[in-house]
Amino acid sequence: MKSIADLLAEQPTFAGLPMDALELIAGCGVNTGFEAGQYLLREGDPADSFFVLRSGRVALEMSAPPRGVLVIETFGGGDVVGWSWLFPPYRWHFDAVALEPVRAVALDGACLRGKCEEDPTFGFELTRRFAHLLVGRLQATRVRLLDLYGDVAS
Amino acid sequence: MSRAEAAAITADATVPVAHRVLHRVEEADDTATLVLEPVDAPLAAPRPGQFHMMWAFGVGEVPISVSAIGPAGTLSHTVRAVGPVTAALVATPPGGVIGLRGPFGTGWPLEDAAGRHVVLVAGGLGIAPLRPALAHLLARRSSFGRAAVLVGARSPSGLLFTAELEAAREHDVQVEVTVDHAMRPWVGDVGVVTELVPRVDLDADAAAAMVCGPELMMRLTVRALLERGLAPERIAVALERNMQCAIGTCGHCQLGPLFVCRDGPVLTWPRVATSLGVRER
C-alpha cells in the first residue's frame, strides 16, 4: 500500500521533491474520497484544508440565485483544489463539488503553514510551486476573458 | 499572374453552380447545417478541409468550409449567421436553391498523418471544417495511431455535433470537451480548450495535429501543442480571411506571401507562425 508521501510524489505539483520534503508534507495529509455530489468545500466555511486530486473530477461553483449554480472551473486528477488556506481570512470563496467519485489527498493548511514557517527553505520551495500553479490558473482565466470562440461564419 | 495561369482559370471556378437544400439542421440559435444536392451535374468532390464559395442569390457570397461529404455529390456546410449573406444562407429552407463555387484551397494533411497519432482541436464553429477529417479518420481508423478530439465552446448550447463526438469514443478516439461558461446541470469540463492539450494520450514525437477555430484560439492552442512537444511542421491550422475570388487573383485574402484562398486555408504552422498576430498598420 502506498504511503501519502508516495501518492504525493505521483502528483505534478510535488514531482521531483526530495522524499524528506514529501514526508514533511505528508505529515499534514490524509487519504480521502468523495462520492459524486459530495462537497469538498463550501463558500464561507473555514479554509482549513485543501485537496490534491488523484482521480475524478471536481467543479468549482457558486450559487447565484435566481440564475442558478454557475460552474466556474473544473478540475481533474493532478489538480490542486483550494487556495484560501494560504492567506487570511482563511475562508473558502466558492463551493467545490465532486462530479464523479473522487480520490484525493487532503492536506491540513494550518499544519503546512506551520512547517513552512519553521523551515524557510522548504517554505520557499512549496510557495514557488504553488505560485506556479496560481500563475497557470491566472493565465487560463485571462485566456477565457479573451473569448476565444468569437463570431466566425464557418 | 501569367497568361497561361490566367487561362487555366476556367469559367467553372467563377460561376456558381445551383444546389438545392435537401435538409436543414438547426444546430444552434444562429447556426444551421445545410445538406445540399446539385441541381444538375455535381461539382468535383472536395477533400476534407476545402471550402466552397456559397451564394445566397441576390445577397452575396461567402467562403464556407465543407462540413460533410456525402454520397452522389451531396455536401454539407455548417453556417453561423454573422452577417447578411450568412443570415440568408442559414434561413434557406429545404427546397431552396443556393449557389456553390469550388471546391477551393488546401485540405487537411490526412495522408501525411497516416500512421501517426492524431489530435484534432476545434474551437467553436471550428468543429465544422474538422468534421470531414474526423470522418476520414474514423473510416480508416486502423491507419492511424492514437487519436484525440479536443473541443472548446463558449457554452454547452454552442457545442455542435455532440452525438458524432460521442460516437467517435466508440472508435477508440479520446474525446475531450470543455466550455467557457456553464450552469448546472452541466457536469462536463469548464475551462479553455488549451487546457485539454496536456490530457491527450499520445506520443508527441509521433503526433500530428489539426487545429481549427478563431485565429486567437489557434495561436494559443498551437502554443500548448508546441509545449507538449509536437513538431511545428506537423501542426496544421485553417485560416479564415476575406476570401472573395477564391482563385488567388483578387488579393483580398493575402497574408504576407500567401493567398489564403489558394495556398490555404489549411497551412502548416511554420508557414503562418510569423504572420498571425502581426498588428495591422
Coordinates of C-alpha atoms in Angstrom, one line a residue:
Chain A
M1 CA 0.0 0.0 0.0
K2 CA 1.4 3.4 -1.0
S3 CA 2.1 6.0 1.7
I4 CA 0.8 9.5 1.5
A5 CA 4.3 10.7 0.5
D6 CA 4.3 8.1 -2.4
L7 CA 0.9 9.4 -3.5
L8 CA 2.0 13.0 -3.4
A9 CA 5.2 12.1 -5.4
E10 CA 3.0 11.0 -8.3
Q11 CA 1.3 14.4 -8.5
P12 CA 2.7 17.1 -10.8
T13 CA 2.6 19.7 -8.1
F14 CA 5.1 17.7 -5.9
A15 CA 7.0 15.9 -8.6
G16 CA 10.8 16.0 -8.0
L17 CA 10.6 17.0 -4.4
P18 CA 13.0 15.0 -2.2
M19 CA 11.5 12.3 0.0
D20 CA 12.1 14.2 3.2
A21 CA 10.1 17.2 1.9
L22 CA 7.4 14.9 0.7
E23 CA 7.2 13.2 4.1
L24 CA 7.0 16.7 5.7
I25 CA 4.0 17.5 3.6
A26 CA 2.5 14.0 4.0
G27 CA 2.6 14.6 7.8
C28 CA -0.2 17.1 7.2
G29 CA -2.2 14.8 4.8
V30 CA -4.8 12.1 4.9
N31 CA -6.1 10.0 2.1
T32 CA -9.7 10.7 1.3
G33 CA -12.5 10.2 -1.2
F34 CA -15.8 11.8 -2.2
E35 CA -18.9 10.4 -3.9
A36 CA -20.5 12.3 -6.8
G37 CA -22.4 15.2 -5.4
Q38 CA -20.5 15.5 -2.2
Y39 CA -18.9 18.9 -1.4
L40 CA -15.2 19.3 -0.8
L41 CA -15.5 23.0 0.1
R42 CA -18.4 25.3 1.0
E43 CA -18.3 29.0 0.4
G44 CA -17.7 30.9 3.7
D45 CA -16.5 27.8 5.6
P46 CA -13.1 27.9 7.3
A47 CA -10.4 27.1 4.7
D48 CA -8.6 24.7 6.9
S49 CA -7.5 22.1 4.3
F50 CA -7.2 21.7 0.6
F51 CA -7.1 18.8 -1.8
V52 CA -4.7 17.2 -4.2
L53 CA -6.9 15.2 -6.7
R54 CA -5.7 11.8 -7.6
S55 CA -8.6 10.9 -9.8
G56 CA -12.2 12.0 -10.5
R57 CA -13.5 15.5 -11.4
V58 CA -14.5 18.4 -9.3
A59 CA -16.4 21.6 -10.2
L60 CA -15.7 24.9 -8.6
E61 CA -19.0 26.7 -8.5
M62 CA -21.1 29.4 -6.9
S63 CA -24.8 29.5 -6.2
A64 CA -26.2 32.7 -7.8
P65 CA -30.0 32.8 -7.3
P66 CA -32.1 33.3 -9.3
R67 CA -29.7 32.3 -12.1
G68 CA -28.9 29.0 -10.6
V69 CA -25.5 27.4 -9.9
L70 CA -22.6 28.8 -12.0
V71 CA -19.8 26.4 -12.8
I72 CA -16.6 28.5 -12.7
E73 CA -14.0 25.8 -13.5
T74 CA -13.5 22.1 -13.3
F75 CA -10.5 20.1 -12.1
G76 CA -9.3 16.6 -12.6
G77 CA -6.5 14.2 -11.5
G78 CA -3.3 16.0 -10.6
D79 CA -5.0 19.3 -9.9
V80 CA -5.0 21.1 -6.6
V81 CA -8.3 22.4 -5.3
G82 CA -8.3 25.2 -2.8
W83 CA -6.1 28.2 -2.3
S84 CA -7.8 30.1 0.5
W85 CA -5.9 28.2 3.2
L86 CA -2.8 30.2 2.1
F87 CA -4.0 33.7 3.0
P88 CA -6.2 35.3 5.7
P89 CA -9.1 35.3 6.4
Y90 CA -8.8 31.5 5.5
R91 CA -12.4 31.2 4.3
W92 CA -13.5 29.5 1.1
H93 CA -14.7 31.8 -1.6
F94 CA -16.6 29.2 -3.7
D95 CA -18.1 25.7 -3.4
A96 CA -16.3 22.7 -4.8
V97 CA -18.4 19.6 -5.6
A98 CA -17.4 16.1 -6.8
L99 CA -18.9 15.5 -10.3
E100 CA -17.9 11.8 -10.1
P101 CA -16.2 9.6 -7.5
V102 CA -13.0 11.4 -6.4
R103 CA -9.9 10.2 -4.7
A104 CA -7.7 12.8 -3.1
V105 CA -5.1 13.7 -0.5
A106 CA -6.5 16.2 1.9
L107 CA -3.8 18.5 3.4
D108 CA -4.2 20.5 6.5
G109 CA -3.4 24.1 5.6
A110 CA -2.5 25.3 9.1
C111 CA -0.2 22.4 9.6
L112 CA 1.5 23.1 6.3
R113 CA 1.8 26.8 7.0
G114 CA 3.5 26.0 10.3
K115 CA 6.0 23.7 8.7
C116 CA 6.8 26.4 6.1
E117 CA 7.4 28.9 8.8
E118 CA 9.7 26.5 10.7
D119 CA 11.7 25.7 7.6
P120 CA 12.0 28.7 5.3
T121 CA 13.9 26.7 2.6
F122 CA 11.0 24.2 2.5
G123 CA 8.5 27.0 2.7
F124 CA 10.1 28.8 -0.3
E125 CA 10.1 25.7 -2.4
L126 CA 6.5 25.0 -1.6
T127 CA 5.4 28.6 -2.2
R128 CA 7.3 28.6 -5.5
R129 CA 5.3 25.5 -6.6
F130 CA 2.0 27.0 -5.6
A131 CA 2.9 30.3 -7.2
H132 CA 3.5 28.3 -10.4
L133 CA 0.0 26.7 -10.1
L134 CA -1.6 30.1 -9.4
V135 CA 0.0 31.7 -12.4
G136 CA -1.2 28.8 -14.6
R137 CA -4.8 29.4 -13.3
L138 CA -4.4 33.2 -13.8
Q139 CA -3.2 32.7 -17.4
A140 CA -6.1 30.3 -18.1
T141 CA -8.6 32.8 -16.7
R142 CA -7.1 35.5 -18.8
V143 CA -7.4 33.4 -21.9
R144 CA -11.1 32.7 -21.1
L145 CA -11.6 36.5 -20.8
L146 CA -10.4 36.7 -24.4
D147 CA -13.5 34.9 -25.7
L148 CA -11.5 32.5 -27.9
Y149 CA -14.5 31.3 -29.8
G150 CA -15.7 34.7 -31.2
D151 CA -18.0 35.0 -34.2
V152 CA -16.9 33.4 -37.4
A153 CA -19.2 32.2 -40.2
S154 CA -17.8 28.7 -40.6
Chain B
M1 CA -0.2 36.0 -63.0
S2 CA 1.0 34.8 -66.3
R3 CA -1.3 34.4 -69.3
A4 CA -1.1 30.7 -69.0
E5 CA -2.1 30.8 -65.4
A6 CA -4.9 33.1 -66.2
A7 CA -6.1 30.8 -69.0
A8 CA -6.1 27.9 -66.6
I9 CA -8.8 29.6 -64.5
T10 CA -11.9 28.2 -66.2
A11 CA -15.3 29.7 -66.1
D12 CA -16.3 26.8 -63.8
A13 CA -14.3 28.3 -61.0
T14 CA -16.0 31.7 -61.2
V15 CA -19.6 30.7 -61.9
P16 CA -21.8 29.4 -59.1
V17 CA -23.5 26.1 -59.6
A18 CA -27.0 25.7 -58.4
H19 CA -27.6 23.4 -55.4
R20 CA -30.8 22.6 -53.7
V21 CA -31.2 22.4 -49.9
L22 CA -32.1 18.8 -49.1
H23 CA -32.1 19.2 -45.4
R24 CA -31.6 22.0 -43.0
V25 CA -30.4 21.0 -39.5
E26 CA -30.7 23.6 -36.8
E27 CA -27.5 23.3 -34.8
A28 CA -27.9 26.3 -32.5
D29 CA -30.0 29.5 -32.4
D30 CA -27.9 31.2 -35.2
T31 CA -26.3 28.1 -36.8
A32 CA -27.6 25.6 -39.3
T33 CA -26.2 22.8 -41.4
L34 CA -27.4 22.8 -45.0
V35 CA -27.3 19.4 -46.7
L36 CA -27.1 20.2 -50.4
E37 CA -27.6 18.3 -53.6
P38 CA -26.6 19.5 -57.1
V39 CA -29.5 20.6 -59.3
D40 CA -27.5 19.4 -62.3
A41 CA -24.0 17.9 -62.6
P42 CA -22.1 17.8 -59.3
L43 CA -19.0 19.7 -58.5
A44 CA -15.7 17.9 -58.1
A45 CA -15.6 16.1 -54.8
P46 CA -13.9 18.2 -52.1
R47 CA -11.2 17.0 -49.8
P48 CA -11.6 17.4 -46.0
G49 CA -10.6 21.0 -45.2
Q50 CA -11.5 22.5 -48.5
F51 CA -14.2 25.2 -48.9
H52 CA -16.8 26.4 -51.3
M53 CA -17.9 30.0 -52.1
M54 CA -21.6 29.9 -51.2
W55 CA -24.0 32.2 -52.9
A56 CA -27.2 33.5 -51.4
F57 CA -28.7 34.7 -54.7
G58 CA -29.4 38.4 -54.6
V59 CA -27.5 38.9 -51.4
G60 CA -23.9 37.9 -51.8
E61 CA -21.2 35.2 -51.5
V62 CA -19.1 33.9 -48.6
P63 CA -16.5 31.2 -48.2
I64 CA -17.7 28.3 -46.1
S65 CA -15.8 25.1 -45.4
V66 CA -17.3 21.7 -46.2
S67 CA -18.6 20.1 -43.0
A68 CA -19.6 16.7 -44.5
I69 CA -19.0 15.0 -47.8
G70 CA -21.9 12.7 -48.7
P71 CA -22.8 10.3 -51.5
A72 CA -23.8 11.3 -55.0
G73 CA -22.4 14.8 -54.8
T74 CA -24.3 15.8 -51.6
L75 CA -22.4 18.2 -49.4
S76 CA -23.0 19.7 -46.0
H77 CA -22.0 23.2 -44.9
T78 CA -22.5 24.5 -41.4
V79 CA -23.1 28.2 -41.3
R80 CA -23.4 30.7 -38.5
A81 CA -25.4 33.8 -39.2
V82 CA -23.0 36.7 -38.6
G83 CA -23.9 39.0 -41.5
P84 CA -26.4 39.4 -44.3
V85 CA -25.1 36.7 -46.5
T86 CA -24.7 34.1 -43.8
A87 CA -28.1 35.0 -42.3
A88 CA -29.7 34.4 -45.7
L89 CA -27.9 31.1 -46.1
V90 CA -28.9 30.0 -42.6
A91 CA -32.5 30.9 -43.4
T92 CA -32.7 29.0 -46.6
P93 CA -35.4 26.3 -46.2
P94 CA -35.4 22.8 -47.6
G95 CA -36.1 23.1 -51.3
G96 CA -34.4 26.4 -51.6
V97 CA -31.6 26.9 -54.1
I98 CA -28.2 28.4 -53.4
G99 CA -25.0 28.6 -55.5
L100 CA -21.7 26.9 -54.9
R101 CA -18.3 27.5 -56.4
G102 CA -15.4 25.3 -55.7
P103 CA -14.1 23.3 -54.0
F104 CA -11.1 25.5 -53.3
G105 CA -8.0 25.5 -51.3
T106 CA -5.9 23.0 -49.5
G107 CA -7.2 20.2 -47.3
W108 CA -6.2 18.7 -44.0
P109 CA -2.9 16.8 -44.3
L110 CA -4.5 13.4 -43.6
E111 CA -2.2 11.4 -45.9
D112 CA 0.8 12.8 -44.1
A113 CA -0.8 11.9 -40.8
A114 CA -1.4 8.3 -41.7
G115 CA 0.4 6.0 -39.2
R116 CA 0.8 8.9 -36.7
H117 CA -1.1 9.7 -33.6
V118 CA -3.6 12.4 -34.4
V119 CA -5.1 15.2 -32.4
L120 CA -7.9 17.4 -33.8
V121 CA -8.6 20.6 -31.9
A122 CA -11.7 22.6 -32.6
G123 CA -12.9 25.9 -31.1
G124 CA -16.5 27.0 -31.5
L125 CA -17.6 26.5 -35.1
G126 CA -14.1 25.2 -36.0
I127 CA -15.5 21.8 -35.4
A128 CA -17.3 22.0 -38.8
P129 CA -14.3 22.1 -41.1
L130 CA -12.7 19.3 -39.0
R131 CA -15.7 17.1 -39.2
P132 CA -14.8 15.6 -42.6
A133 CA -11.3 15.0 -41.2
L134 CA -12.8 13.1 -38.3
A135 CA -15.0 11.1 -40.7
H136 CA -11.9 10.3 -42.7
L137 CA -10.0 9.2 -39.6
L138 CA -12.9 7.0 -38.4
A139 CA -13.4 5.4 -41.8
R140 CA -9.7 4.4 -41.8
R141 CA -9.2 4.1 -38.0
S142 CA -6.6 1.3 -38.3
S143 CA -4.4 3.6 -40.5
F144 CA -3.8 6.0 -37.6
G145 CA -2.3 5.7 -34.2
R146 CA -3.9 7.0 -31.1
A147 CA -6.5 9.7 -31.8
A148 CA -8.0 12.6 -29.8
V149 CA -10.5 15.3 -30.5
L150 CA -10.5 18.3 -28.3
V151 CA -13.4 20.7 -28.5
G152 CA -14.0 24.1 -26.8
A153 CA -17.0 26.3 -27.0
R154 CA -18.4 29.3 -25.2
S155 CA -21.2 27.4 -23.5
P156 CA -22.9 23.9 -23.7
S157 CA -25.5 25.3 -26.1
G158 CA -22.7 26.2 -28.5
L159 CA -21.4 22.6 -28.8
L160 CA -22.1 21.1 -32.2
F161 CA -22.2 17.5 -33.4
T162 CA -22.1 16.1 -29.9
A163 CA -23.7 12.8 -31.0
E164 CA -20.9 12.3 -33.6
L165 CA -18.3 13.1 -31.0
E166 CA -19.9 10.6 -28.6
A167 CA -19.9 8.0 -31.4
A168 CA -16.2 8.7 -32.0
R169 CA -15.4 7.5 -28.5
E170 CA -16.6 4.0 -29.6
H171 CA -13.8 4.0 -32.2
D172 CA -11.1 4.4 -29.7
V173 CA -10.9 8.1 -30.0
Q174 CA -10.3 10.2 -26.9
V175 CA -12.8 13.0 -26.9
E176 CA -12.5 15.9 -24.5
V177 CA -15.0 18.8 -24.4
T178 CA -14.9 22.0 -22.4
V179 CA -16.8 25.2 -22.3
D180 CA -16.0 28.7 -21.1
H181 CA -19.2 29.2 -19.2
A182 CA -21.8 26.8 -17.8
M183 CA -24.5 26.4 -15.3
R184 CA -25.7 23.3 -13.6
P185 CA -26.9 20.7 -14.6
W186 CA -23.8 20.8 -16.9
V187 CA -21.3 18.3 -15.4
G188 CA -18.7 18.5 -18.2
D189 CA -15.5 20.4 -18.1
V190 CA -15.3 24.2 -17.7
G191 CA -12.1 25.9 -18.9
V192 CA -10.4 26.8 -22.1
V193 CA -9.6 24.3 -24.9
T194 CA -5.9 24.8 -24.5
E195 CA -6.1 23.2 -21.0
L196 CA -7.2 20.0 -22.7
V197 CA -3.9 19.6 -24.5
P198 CA -1.9 18.1 -21.6
R199 CA -4.6 15.5 -21.2
V200 CA -4.1 14.0 -24.6
D201 CA -2.8 10.4 -24.6
L202 CA -0.3 10.4 -27.4
D203 CA 3.4 10.3 -28.2
A204 CA 4.3 13.9 -29.2
D205 CA 7.2 12.7 -31.3
A206 CA 4.8 10.7 -33.5
A207 CA 1.9 13.0 -33.5
A208 CA 0.2 15.3 -36.0
A209 CA -2.3 18.0 -35.0
M210 CA -5.0 19.8 -37.0
V211 CA -6.5 22.9 -35.4
C212 CA -9.5 24.9 -36.4
G213 CA -11.2 27.9 -34.8
P214 CA -10.8 31.6 -34.5
E215 CA -7.2 32.6 -35.0
L216 CA -6.6 33.6 -31.4
M217 CA -7.7 30.2 -30.3
M218 CA -5.4 28.6 -32.8
R219 CA -2.4 30.6 -31.8
L220 CA -2.9 29.7 -28.1
T221 CA -3.6 26.0 -29.0
V222 CA -0.5 25.8 -31.1
R223 CA 1.5 27.2 -28.3
A224 CA 0.1 24.5 -26.0
L225 CA 0.9 21.8 -28.6
L226 CA 4.4 23.0 -29.1
E227 CA 4.9 23.0 -25.3
R228 CA 3.7 19.4 -25.4
G229 CA 6.5 18.6 -27.9
L230 CA 4.7 18.4 -31.2
A231 CA 6.9 19.4 -34.2
P232 CA 5.7 22.7 -35.7
E233 CA 5.6 21.3 -39.3
R234 CA 3.2 18.6 -38.1
I235 CA 0.7 21.1 -36.8
A236 CA -1.8 22.3 -39.4
V237 CA -4.2 25.3 -38.9
A238 CA -7.1 26.5 -41.0
L239 CA -7.2 30.2 -41.6
E240 CA -10.2 32.4 -42.3
R241 CA -9.6 35.5 -44.3
N242 CA -11.6 37.8 -46.6
M243 CA -11.7 35.4 -49.5
Q244 CA -13.6 36.7 -52.5
C245 CA -12.4 35.3 -55.8
A246 CA -11.2 32.1 -54.2
I247 CA -8.8 31.5 -57.1
G248 CA -5.8 33.7 -56.0
T249 CA -6.4 36.7 -58.2
C250 CA -8.1 39.4 -56.3
G251 CA -5.7 39.5 -53.4
H252 CA -8.3 40.2 -50.7
C253 CA -7.1 37.3 -48.6
Q254 CA -3.4 38.0 -48.9
L255 CA -1.4 37.2 -45.8
G256 CA 2.2 38.1 -46.4
P257 CA 3.3 36.0 -49.3
L258 CA 0.3 33.7 -49.1
F259 CA -3.1 33.9 -50.7
V260 CA -5.2 32.1 -48.1
C261 CA -7.8 31.0 -50.7
R262 CA -5.2 29.3 -52.9
D263 CA -2.3 28.4 -50.6
G264 CA -4.7 27.7 -47.6
P265 CA -7.0 27.7 -45.9
V266 CA -5.1 24.7 -44.3
L267 CA -1.5 25.6 -43.7
T268 CA 1.3 24.1 -41.6
W269 CA 2.3 26.2 -38.7
P270 CA 5.7 27.3 -39.9
R271 CA 4.2 28.9 -42.9
V272 CA 1.9 31.2 -40.9
A273 CA 3.6 31.5 -37.4
T274 CA 5.2 34.9 -38.1
S275 CA 2.2 36.3 -39.9
L276 CA -0.5 35.7 -37.3
G277 CA -0.6 38.3 -34.6
V278 CA 1.1 40.9 -36.7
R279 CA -0.6 44.3 -36.0
E280 CA -2.1 45.9 -39.0
R281 CA -0.6 49.2 -39.9

